[in-house]
CSV table of C-alpha atoms and ligand atoms in Angstrom, one decimal:
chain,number,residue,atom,x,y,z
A,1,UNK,CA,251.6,-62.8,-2.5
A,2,UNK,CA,255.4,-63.7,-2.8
A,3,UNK,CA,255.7,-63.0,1.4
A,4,UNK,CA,253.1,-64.9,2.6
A,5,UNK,CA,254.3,-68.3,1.5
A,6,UNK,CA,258.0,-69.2,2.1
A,7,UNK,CA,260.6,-69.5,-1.1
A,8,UNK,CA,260.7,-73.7,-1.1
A,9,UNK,CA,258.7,-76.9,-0.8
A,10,UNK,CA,260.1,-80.2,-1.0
A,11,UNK,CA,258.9,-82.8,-3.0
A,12,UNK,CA,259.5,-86.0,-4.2
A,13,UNK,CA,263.3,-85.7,-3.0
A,14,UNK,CA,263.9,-82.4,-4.3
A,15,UNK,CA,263.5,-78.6,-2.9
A,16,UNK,CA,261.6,-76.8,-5.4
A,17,UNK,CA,260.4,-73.4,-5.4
A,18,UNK,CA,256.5,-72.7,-4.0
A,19,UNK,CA,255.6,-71.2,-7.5
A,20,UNK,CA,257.2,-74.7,-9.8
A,21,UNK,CA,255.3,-76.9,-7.6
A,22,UNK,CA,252.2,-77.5,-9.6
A,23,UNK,CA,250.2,-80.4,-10.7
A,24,UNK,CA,247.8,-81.7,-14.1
A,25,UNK,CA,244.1,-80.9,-13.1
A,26,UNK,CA,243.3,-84.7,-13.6
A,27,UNK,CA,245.1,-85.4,-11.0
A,28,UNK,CA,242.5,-84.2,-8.5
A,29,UNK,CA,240.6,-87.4,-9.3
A,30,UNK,CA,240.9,-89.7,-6.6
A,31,UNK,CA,245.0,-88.8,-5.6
A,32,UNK,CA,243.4,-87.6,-2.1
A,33,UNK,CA,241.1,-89.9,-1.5
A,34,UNK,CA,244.1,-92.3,0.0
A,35,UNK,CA,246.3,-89.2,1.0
A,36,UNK,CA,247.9,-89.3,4.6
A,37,UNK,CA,249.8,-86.6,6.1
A,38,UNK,CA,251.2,-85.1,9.4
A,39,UNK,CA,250.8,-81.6,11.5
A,40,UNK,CA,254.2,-80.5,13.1
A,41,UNK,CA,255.1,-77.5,14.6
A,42,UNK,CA,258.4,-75.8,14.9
A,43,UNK,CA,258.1,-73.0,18.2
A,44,UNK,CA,260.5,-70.1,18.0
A,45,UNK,CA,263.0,-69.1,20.4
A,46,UNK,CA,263.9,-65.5,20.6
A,47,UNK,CA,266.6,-65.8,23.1
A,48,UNK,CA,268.2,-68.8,21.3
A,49,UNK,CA,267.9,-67.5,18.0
A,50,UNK,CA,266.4,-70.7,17.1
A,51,UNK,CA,263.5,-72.9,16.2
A,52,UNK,CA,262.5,-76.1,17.8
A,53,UNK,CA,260.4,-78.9,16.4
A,54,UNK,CA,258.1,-81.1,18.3
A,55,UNK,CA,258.4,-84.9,18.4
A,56,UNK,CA,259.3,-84.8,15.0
A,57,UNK,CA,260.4,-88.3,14.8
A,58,UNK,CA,257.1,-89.7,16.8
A,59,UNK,CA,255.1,-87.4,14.0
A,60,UNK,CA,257.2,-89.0,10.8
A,61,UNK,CA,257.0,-92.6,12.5
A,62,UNK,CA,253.1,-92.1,12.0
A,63,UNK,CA,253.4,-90.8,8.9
A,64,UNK,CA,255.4,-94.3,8.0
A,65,UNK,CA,252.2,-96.4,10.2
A,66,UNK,CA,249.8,-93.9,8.1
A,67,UNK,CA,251.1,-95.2,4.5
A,68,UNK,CA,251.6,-98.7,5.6
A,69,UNK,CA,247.7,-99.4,6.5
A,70,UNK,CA,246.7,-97.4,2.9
A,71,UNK,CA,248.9,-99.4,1.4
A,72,UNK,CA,250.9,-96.6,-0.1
A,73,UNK,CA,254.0,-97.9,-0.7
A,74,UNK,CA,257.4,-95.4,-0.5
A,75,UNK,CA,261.1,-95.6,-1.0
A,76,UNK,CA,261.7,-93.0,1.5
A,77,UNK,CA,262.6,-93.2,5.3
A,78,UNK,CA,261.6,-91.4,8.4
A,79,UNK,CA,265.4,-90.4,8.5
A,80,UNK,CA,265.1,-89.6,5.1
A,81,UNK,CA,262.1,-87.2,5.7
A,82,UNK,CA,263.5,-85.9,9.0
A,83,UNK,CA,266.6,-84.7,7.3
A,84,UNK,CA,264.4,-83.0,4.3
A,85,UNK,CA,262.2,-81.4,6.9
A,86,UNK,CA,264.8,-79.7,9.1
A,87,UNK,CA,267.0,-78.7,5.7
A,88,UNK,CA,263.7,-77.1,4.2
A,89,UNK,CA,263.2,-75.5,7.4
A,90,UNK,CA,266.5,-74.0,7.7
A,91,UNK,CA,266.5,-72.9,4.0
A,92,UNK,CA,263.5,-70.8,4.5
A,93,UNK,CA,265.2,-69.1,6.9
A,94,UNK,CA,261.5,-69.5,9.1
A,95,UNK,CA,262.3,-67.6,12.5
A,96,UNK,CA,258.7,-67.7,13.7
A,97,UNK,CA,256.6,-70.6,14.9
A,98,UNK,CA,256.1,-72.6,12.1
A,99,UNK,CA,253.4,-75.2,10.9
A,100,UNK,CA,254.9,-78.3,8.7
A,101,UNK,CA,252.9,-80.4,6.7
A,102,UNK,CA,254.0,-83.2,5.0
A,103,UNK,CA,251.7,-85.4,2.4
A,104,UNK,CA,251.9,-88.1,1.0
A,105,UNK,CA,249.4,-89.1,-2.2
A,106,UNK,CA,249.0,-91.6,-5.1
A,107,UNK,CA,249.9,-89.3,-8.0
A,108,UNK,CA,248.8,-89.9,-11.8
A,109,UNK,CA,245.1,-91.3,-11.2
A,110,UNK,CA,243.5,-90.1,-13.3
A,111,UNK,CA,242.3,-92.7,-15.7
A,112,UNK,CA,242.5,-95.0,-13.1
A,113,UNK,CA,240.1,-97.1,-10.7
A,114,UNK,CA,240.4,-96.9,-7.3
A,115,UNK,CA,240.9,-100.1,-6.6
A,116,UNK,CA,244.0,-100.0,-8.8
A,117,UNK,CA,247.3,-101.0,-6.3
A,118,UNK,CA,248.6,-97.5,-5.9
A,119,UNK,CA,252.3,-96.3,-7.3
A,120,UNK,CA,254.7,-95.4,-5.2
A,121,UNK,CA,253.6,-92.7,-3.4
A,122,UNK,CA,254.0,-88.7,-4.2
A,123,UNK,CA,255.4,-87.0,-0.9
A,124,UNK,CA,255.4,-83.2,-0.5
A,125,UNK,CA,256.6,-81.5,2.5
A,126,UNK,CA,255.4,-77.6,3.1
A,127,UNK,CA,255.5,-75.2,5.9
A,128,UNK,CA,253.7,-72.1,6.9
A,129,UNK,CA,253.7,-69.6,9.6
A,130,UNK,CA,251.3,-70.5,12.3
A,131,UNK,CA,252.0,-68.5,15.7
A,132,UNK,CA,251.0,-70.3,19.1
A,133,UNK,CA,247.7,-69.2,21.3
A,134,UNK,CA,249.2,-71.2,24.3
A,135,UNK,CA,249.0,-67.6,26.0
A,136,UNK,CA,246.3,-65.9,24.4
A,137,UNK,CA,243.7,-66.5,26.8
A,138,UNK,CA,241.7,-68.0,24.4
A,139,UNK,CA,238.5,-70.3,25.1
A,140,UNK,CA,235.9,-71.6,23.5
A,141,UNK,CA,232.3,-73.2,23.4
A,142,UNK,CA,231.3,-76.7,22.2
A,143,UNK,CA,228.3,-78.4,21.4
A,144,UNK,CA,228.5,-82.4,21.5
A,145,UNK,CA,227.9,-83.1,17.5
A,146,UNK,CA,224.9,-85.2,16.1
A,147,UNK,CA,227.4,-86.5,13.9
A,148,UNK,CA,228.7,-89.9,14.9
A,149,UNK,CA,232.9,-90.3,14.7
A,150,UNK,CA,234.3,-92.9,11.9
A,151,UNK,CA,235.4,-95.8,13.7
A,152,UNK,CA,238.1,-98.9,13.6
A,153,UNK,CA,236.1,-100.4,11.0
A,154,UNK,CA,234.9,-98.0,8.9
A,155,UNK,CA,238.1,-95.7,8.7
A,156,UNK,CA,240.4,-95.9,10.9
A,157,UNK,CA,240.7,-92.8,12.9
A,158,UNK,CA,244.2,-93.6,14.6
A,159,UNK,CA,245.9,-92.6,11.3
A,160,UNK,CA,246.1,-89.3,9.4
A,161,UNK,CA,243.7,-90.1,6.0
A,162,UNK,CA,243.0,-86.7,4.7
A,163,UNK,CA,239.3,-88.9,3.6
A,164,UNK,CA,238.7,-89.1,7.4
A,165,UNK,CA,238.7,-85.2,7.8
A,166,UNK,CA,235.1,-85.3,6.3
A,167,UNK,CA,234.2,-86.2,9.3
A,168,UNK,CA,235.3,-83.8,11.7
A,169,UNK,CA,234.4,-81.1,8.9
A,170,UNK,CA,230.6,-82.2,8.8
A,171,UNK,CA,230.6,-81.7,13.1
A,172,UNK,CA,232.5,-78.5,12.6
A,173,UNK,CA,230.5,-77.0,10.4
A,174,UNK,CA,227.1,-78.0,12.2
A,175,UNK,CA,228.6,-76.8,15.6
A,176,UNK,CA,229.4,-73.2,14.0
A,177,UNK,CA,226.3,-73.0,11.9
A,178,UNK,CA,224.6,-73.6,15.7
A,179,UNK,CA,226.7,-70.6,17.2
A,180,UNK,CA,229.6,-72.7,18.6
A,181,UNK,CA,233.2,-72.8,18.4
A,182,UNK,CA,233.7,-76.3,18.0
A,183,UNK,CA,232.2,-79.7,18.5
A,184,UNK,CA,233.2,-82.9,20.3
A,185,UNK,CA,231.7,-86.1,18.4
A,186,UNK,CA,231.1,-89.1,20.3
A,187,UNK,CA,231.9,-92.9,19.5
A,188,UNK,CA,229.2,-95.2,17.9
A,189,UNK,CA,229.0,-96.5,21.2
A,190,UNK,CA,227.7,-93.1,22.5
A,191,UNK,CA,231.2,-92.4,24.1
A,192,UNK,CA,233.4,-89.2,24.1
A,193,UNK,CA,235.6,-89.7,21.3
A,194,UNK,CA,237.3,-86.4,19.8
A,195,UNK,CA,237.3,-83.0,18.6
A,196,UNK,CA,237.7,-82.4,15.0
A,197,UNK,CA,241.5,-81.6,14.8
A,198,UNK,CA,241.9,-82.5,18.6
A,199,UNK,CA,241.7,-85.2,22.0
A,200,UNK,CA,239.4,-84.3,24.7
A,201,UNK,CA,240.7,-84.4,28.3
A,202,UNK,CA,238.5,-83.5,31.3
A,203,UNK,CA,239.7,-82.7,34.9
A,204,UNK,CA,237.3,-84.0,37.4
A,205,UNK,CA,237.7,-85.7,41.2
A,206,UNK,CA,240.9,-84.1,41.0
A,207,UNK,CA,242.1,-86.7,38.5
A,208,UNK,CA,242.8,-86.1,34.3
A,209,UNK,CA,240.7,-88.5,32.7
A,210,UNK,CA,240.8,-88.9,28.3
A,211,UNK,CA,238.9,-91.3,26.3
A,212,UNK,CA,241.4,-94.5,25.0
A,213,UNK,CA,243.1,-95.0,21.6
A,214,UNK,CA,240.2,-97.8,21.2
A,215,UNK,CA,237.8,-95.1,21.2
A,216,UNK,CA,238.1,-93.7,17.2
A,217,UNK,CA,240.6,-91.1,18.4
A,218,UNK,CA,243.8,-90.4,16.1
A,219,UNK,CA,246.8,-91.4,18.3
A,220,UNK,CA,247.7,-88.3,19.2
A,221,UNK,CA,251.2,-87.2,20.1
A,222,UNK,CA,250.2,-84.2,22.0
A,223,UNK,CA,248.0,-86.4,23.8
A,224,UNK,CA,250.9,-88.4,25.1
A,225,UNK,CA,252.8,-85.7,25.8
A,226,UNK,CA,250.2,-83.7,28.1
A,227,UNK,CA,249.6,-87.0,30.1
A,228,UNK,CA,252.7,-87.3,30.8
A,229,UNK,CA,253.6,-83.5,31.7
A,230,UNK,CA,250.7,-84.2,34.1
A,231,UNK,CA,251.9,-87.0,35.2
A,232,UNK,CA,255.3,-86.4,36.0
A,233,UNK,CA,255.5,-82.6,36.6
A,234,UNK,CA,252.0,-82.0,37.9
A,235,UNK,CA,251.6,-85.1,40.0
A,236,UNK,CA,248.0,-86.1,38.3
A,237,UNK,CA,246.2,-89.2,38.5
A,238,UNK,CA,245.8,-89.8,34.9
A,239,UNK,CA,243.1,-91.9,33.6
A,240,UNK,CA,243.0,-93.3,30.1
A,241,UNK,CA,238.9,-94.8,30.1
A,242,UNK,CA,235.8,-94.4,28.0
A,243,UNK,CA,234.2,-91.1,29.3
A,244,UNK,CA,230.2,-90.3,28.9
A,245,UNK,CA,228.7,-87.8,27.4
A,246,UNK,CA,227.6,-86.0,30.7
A,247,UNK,CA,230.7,-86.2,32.4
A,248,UNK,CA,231.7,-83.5,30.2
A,249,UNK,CA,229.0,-81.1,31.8
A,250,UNK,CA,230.0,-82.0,35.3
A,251,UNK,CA,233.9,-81.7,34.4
A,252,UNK,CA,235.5,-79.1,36.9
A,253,UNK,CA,238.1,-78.4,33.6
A,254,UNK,CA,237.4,-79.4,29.9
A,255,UNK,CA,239.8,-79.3,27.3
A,256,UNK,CA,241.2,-80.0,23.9
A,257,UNK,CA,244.5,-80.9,22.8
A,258,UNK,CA,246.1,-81.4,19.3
A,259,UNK,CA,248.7,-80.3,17.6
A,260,UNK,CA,247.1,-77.4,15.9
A,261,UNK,CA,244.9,-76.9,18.8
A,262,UNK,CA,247.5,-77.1,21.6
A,263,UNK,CA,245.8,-76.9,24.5
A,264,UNK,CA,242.5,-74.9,24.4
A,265,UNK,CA,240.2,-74.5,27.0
A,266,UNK,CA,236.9,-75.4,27.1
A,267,UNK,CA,234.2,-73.5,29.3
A,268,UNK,CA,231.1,-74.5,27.5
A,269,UNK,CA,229.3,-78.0,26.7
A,270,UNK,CA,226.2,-77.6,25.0
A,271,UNK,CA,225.8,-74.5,27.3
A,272,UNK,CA,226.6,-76.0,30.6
A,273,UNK,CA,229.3,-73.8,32.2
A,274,UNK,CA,232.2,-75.8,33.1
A,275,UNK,CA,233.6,-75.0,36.5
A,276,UNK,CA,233.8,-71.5,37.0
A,277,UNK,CA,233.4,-70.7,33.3
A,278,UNK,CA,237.3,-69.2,33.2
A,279,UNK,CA,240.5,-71.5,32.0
A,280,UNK,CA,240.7,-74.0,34.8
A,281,UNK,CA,243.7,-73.8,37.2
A,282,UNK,CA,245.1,-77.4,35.6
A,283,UNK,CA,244.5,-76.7,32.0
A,284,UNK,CA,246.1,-72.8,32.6
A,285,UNK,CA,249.3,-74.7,34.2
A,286,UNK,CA,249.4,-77.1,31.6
A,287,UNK,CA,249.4,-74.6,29.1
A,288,UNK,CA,252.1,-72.6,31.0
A,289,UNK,CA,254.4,-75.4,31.3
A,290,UNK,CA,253.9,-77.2,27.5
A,291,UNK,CA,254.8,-73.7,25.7
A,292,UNK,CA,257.9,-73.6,28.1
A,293,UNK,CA,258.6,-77.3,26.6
A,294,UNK,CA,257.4,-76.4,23.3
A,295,UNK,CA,259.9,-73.2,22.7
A,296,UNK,CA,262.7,-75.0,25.2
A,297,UNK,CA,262.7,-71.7,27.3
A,298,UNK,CA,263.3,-74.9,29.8
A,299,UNK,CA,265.2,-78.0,30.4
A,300,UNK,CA,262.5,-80.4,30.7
A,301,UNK,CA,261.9,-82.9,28.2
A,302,UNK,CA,264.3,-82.0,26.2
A,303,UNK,CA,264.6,-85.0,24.1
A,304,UNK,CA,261.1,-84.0,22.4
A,305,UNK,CA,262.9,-80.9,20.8
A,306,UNK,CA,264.4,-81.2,17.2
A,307,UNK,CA,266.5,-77.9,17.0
A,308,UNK,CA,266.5,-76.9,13.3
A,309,UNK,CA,270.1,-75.0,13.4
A,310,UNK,CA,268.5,-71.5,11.6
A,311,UNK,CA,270.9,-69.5,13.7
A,312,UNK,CA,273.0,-67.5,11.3
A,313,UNK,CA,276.1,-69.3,9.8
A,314,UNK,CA,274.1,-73.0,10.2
A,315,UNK,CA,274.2,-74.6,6.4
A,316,UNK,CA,272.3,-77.6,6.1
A,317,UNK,CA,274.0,-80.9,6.6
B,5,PMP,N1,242.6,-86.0,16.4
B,5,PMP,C1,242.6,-85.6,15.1
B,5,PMP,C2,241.5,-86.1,14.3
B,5,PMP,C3,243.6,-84.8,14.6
B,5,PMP,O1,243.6,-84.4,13.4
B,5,PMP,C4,244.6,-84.4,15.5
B,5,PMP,C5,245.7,-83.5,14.9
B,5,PMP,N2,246.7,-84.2,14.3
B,5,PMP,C6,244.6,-84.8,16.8
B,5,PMP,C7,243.6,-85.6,17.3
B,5,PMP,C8,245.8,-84.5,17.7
B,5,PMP,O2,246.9,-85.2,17.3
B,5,PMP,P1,248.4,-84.7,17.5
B,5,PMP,O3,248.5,-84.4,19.0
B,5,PMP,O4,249.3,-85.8,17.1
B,5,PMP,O5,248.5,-83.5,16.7
C-alpha cells in the first residue's frame, strides 16, 4: 500500500502525511454535496529532469469562480494554493506524470441543514500518478446518451461541483452497460453538449467546430488550449457553435478533450464509423503537438508550463 500513494497531502494550510489525513464518518453527510474541485496534470520530462504543470493558474482561478457561485467562502488565494501545490509536488519527489486534485468542501455538517450558510471551506490538495495516453493509439466508441446534460439553471455545468458528476456518471454507466466506451450527452435543447469528463470537438468541411460555453459544457481549459493550438499552429478555421446530434455521424474526425481525457479519438457514434474509422489526421497532429506542449519537449507556449523545480538540490521556496 505505502508505494502507491505519495508520502503528503495538504490540507487546510498544512502538509500532512497521506495516512493522518482522516475525517469523522458524520462528516459524509452533506460535506460533498457543495464540494468543488479541479483536475491538473503535471507531464514529466526525462531529459529536463523535471515536471511541468499545465495552466495551473487558469485551473486554481476556476477553482476560486467554482467556490464563489457555491457560496463557499475561503481565506486562501490562488497564489496561496499555487505555492502549496508546486511545494507538495516537489516534496513528493513525483518524477512521473502526475494527476493533482484539489477540493474544497464544507466540513463539520453533520447535524446540520443544508441550507445552513456554509463555514469556511475545508481545502485539501492530493496528487497521484496518472501517466499520459497522448501516444497510445488509443480510441474509443460512443453512443449519444438518453440522458439529458444538467444545464445553466439547474446546476451549473461551467463549474467543477463534485454534485454535477452524477450526471456524467448516470450516461457513463448506461453507455458501458450498452457495450460502449463512453457517451456524449446532449443539451436540453437536443444539442451536442459534452462527454462525461470531457468537450467534444468535430473536424468536418475542413474546419474544427465545438459546441459554446452556453451549451452546459464546463469551461474547459483544455478546450481553450486545443483551439488555439489549432488555430495558431495548425492554421484551422475554428468554430465555437451549437453542433447537432448528426453532425457527429457525418464528422470526418470526432474527438474528446479534457484534462483527464486529453485528446482521445473518437471513431464510433452510435456505430457510425467516423471517417476512415482510424485517429484522424487533425486529431493525430493535435495530439502530437499538445504532448510536445504538455512535457515542454518544445518552446511553444511556454507560458502555459508551471515548472515544479523537482530536479535534485531544488528545496521549496
Ligand atoms: N467537462 C467536464 C464535465 C469535465 O469534468 C472536464 C474535466 N475537468 C472537462 C469538460 C474538461 O475540462 P478541462 O479541460 O478544464 O479539464
Amino acid at each position: 500500500m505505502a508505494d502507491t500513494h505519495p508520502t503528503y497531502l495538504w490540507w487546510n494550510g498544512e502538509q500532512v502525511r497521506w495516512e493522518d489525513a482522516t475525517v469523522h464518518v458524520t462528516d459524509l453527510a452533506w460535506s460533498t454535496v457543495g464540494a468543488v474541485f479541479e483536475g491538473i496534470r503535471g507531464y514529466w520530462n526525462e531529459e529536463q529532469q523535471e515536471l511541468y504543470v499545465f495552466r495551473l493558474q487558469d485551473h486554481l482561478d476556476r477553482l476560486m469562480d467554482s467556490m464563489r457561485l457555491v457560496r463557499l467562502p475561503t481565506t486562501y488565494s490562488a497564489e496561496d494554493l499555487l505555492a502549496a501545490t508546486l511545494t507538495l509536488i516537489r516534496d513528493n519527489e513525483s518524477r512521473e506524470d502526475t494527476y493533482i486534485r484539489p477540493l474544497a468542501y464544507s466540513a463539520g455538517t453533520s447535524g446540520k441543514r443544508l441550507s445552513d450558510a456554509p463555514a469556511d471551506a475545508a481545502l485539501l490538495i492530493n496528487t497521484n500518478p496518472m501517466p499520459s495516453k497522448l501516444s497510445s493509439g488509443e480510441t474509443m466508441k460512443v453512443k449519444v446518451s438518453s440522458w439529458t446534460r444538467i444545464s445553466d439553471n439547474v446546476m451549473p455545468p461551467r463549474i467543477k461541483n463534485i454534485s454535477n458528476y452524477r450526471n456524467g456518471q448516470l450516461a457513463s454507466m448506461e453507455a458501458k452497460a450498452d457495450g460502449y466506451d463512453g457517451a456524449i450527452l446532449l443539451s436540453p435543447q437536443g444539442k451536442v453538449s459534452e462527454a462525461p469528463g470531457a468537450c467534444v470537438m468535430i473536424v468536418r468541411h475542413g474546419k474544427l467546430l465545438t459546441p459554446p460555453v452556453t451549451d452546459g459544457i464546463l469551461e474547459s481549459i483544455t478546450r481553450d488550449a486545443v483551439m488555439t493550438m489549432a488555430r495558431e499552429s495548425l492554421g484551422l478555421d475554428v468554430v465555437e457553435r451549437s453542433l447537432d446530434r448528426t453532425e457527429l455521424y457525418l464528422a470526418d474526425e470526432v474527438f474528446l478533450c479534457g484534462t483527464a481525457f486529453e485528446i482521445s479519438p473518437i471513431v464510433e457514434v452510435d456505430r457510425y464509423q467516423i471517417g476512415d474509422g482510424a485517429i484522424g489526421d487533425v486529431t493525430g497532429r493535435l495530439q502530437t503537438l499538445f504532448e510536445s506542449v504538455l512535457r515542454g519537449t518544445e518552446d511553444r507556449y511556454a507560458s502555459w508550463r508551471t515548472p515544479v523545480g523537482v530536479a535534485a538540490g531544488v528545496t521549496a521556496d
